[in-house]
mmCIF file of C-alpha atoms and ligand atoms in Angstrom:
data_model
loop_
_atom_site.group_PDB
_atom_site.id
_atom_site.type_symbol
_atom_site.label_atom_id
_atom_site.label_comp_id
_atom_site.label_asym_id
_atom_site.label_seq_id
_atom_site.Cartn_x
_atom_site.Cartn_y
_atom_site.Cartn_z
ATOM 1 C CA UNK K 1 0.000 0.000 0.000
ATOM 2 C CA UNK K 2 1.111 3.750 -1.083
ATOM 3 C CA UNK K 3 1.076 5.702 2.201
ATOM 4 C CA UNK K 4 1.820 9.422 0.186
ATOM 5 C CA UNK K 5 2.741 11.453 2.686
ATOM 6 C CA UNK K 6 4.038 14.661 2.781
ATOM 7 C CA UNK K 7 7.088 15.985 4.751
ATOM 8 C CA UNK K 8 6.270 16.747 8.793
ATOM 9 C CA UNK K 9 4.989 20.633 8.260
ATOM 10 C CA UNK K 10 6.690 21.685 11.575
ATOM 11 C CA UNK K 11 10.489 20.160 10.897
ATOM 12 C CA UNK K 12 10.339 18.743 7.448
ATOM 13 C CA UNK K 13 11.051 15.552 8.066
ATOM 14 C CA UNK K 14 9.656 12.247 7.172
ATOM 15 C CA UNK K 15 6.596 11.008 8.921
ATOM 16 C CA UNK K 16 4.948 7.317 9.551
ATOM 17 C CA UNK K 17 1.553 6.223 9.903
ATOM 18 C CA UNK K 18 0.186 4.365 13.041
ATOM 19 C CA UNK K 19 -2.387 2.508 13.439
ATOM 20 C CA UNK K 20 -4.375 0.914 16.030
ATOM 21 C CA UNK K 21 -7.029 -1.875 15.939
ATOM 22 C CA UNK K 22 -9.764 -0.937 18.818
ATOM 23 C CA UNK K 23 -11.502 -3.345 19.968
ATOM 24 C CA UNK K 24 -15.437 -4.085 21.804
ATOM 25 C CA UNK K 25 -17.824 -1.576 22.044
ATOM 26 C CA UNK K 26 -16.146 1.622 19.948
ATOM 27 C CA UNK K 27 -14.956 -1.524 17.650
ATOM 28 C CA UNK K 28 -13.050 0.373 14.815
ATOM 29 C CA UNK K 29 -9.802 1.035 13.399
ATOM 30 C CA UNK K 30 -7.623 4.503 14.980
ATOM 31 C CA UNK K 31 -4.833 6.118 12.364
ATOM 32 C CA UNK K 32 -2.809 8.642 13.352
ATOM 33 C CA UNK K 33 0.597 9.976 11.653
ATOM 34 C CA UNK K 34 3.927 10.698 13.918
ATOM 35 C CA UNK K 35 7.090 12.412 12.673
ATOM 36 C CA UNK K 36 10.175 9.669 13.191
ATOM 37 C CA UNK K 37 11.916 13.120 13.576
ATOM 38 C CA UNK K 38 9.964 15.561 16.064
ATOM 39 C CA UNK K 39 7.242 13.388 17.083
ATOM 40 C CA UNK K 40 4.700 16.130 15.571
ATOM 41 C CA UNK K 41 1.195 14.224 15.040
ATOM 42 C CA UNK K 42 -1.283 14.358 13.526
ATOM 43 C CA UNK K 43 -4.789 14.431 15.259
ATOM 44 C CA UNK K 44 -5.480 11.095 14.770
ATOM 45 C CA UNK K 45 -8.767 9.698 13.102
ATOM 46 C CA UNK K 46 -11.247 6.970 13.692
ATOM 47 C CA UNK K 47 -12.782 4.742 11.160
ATOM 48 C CA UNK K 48 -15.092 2.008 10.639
ATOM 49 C CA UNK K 49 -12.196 0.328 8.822
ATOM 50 C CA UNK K 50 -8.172 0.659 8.697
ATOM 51 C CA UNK K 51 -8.458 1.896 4.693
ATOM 52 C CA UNK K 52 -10.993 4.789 6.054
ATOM 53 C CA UNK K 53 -9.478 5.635 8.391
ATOM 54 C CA UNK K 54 -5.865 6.022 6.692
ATOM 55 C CA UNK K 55 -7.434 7.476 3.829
ATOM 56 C CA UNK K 56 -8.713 10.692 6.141
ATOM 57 C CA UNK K 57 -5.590 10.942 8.227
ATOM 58 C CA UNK K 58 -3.474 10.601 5.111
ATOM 59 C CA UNK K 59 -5.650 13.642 3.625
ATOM 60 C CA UNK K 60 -5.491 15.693 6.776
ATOM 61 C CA UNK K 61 -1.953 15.325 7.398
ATOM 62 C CA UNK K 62 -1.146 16.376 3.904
ATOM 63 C CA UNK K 63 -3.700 19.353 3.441
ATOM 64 C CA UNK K 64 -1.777 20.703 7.107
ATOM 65 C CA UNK K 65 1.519 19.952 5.330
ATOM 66 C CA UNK K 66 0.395 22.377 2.255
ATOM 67 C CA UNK K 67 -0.840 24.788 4.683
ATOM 68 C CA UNK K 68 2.653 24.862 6.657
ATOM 69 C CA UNK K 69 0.974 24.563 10.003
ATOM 70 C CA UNK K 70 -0.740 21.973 12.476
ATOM 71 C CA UNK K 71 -3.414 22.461 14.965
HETATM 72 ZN ZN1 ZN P 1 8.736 16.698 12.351
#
């Protein structure tokens, strides 16, 4: 799978997704991206599925890249 992400907006380094499997009653699948350089994150997303939710986290992490700034 093609994870395109762009640089970390606050250092410009290289990021990595993370993911988390959750499980009983909020049963879903948690993404959230993490700079291997400045931890910087992203505000992590829940999903019905892992593809969802990577697909939105991807998206958001990239539009805040373009944008040069993270809330
Ligand atoms: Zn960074």
């Amino acid at each position: 799978m093609n994870e395109e992400l762009k640089p970390c907006p606050f250092c410009g380094g290289k990021a990595s997704m993370n993911y988390e499997r959750i499980q009983g009653e909020h049963k879903g699948f948690w993404a959230q991206i993490i700079c291997d350089n400045c931890n910087g994150r992203s505000g992590g997303t829940w999903a019905g599925s892992y593809n969802a939710a990577k697909r939105k986290e991807v998206e958001a992490w990239n539009r805040r890249a373009n944008d040069g700034k993270i809330n």
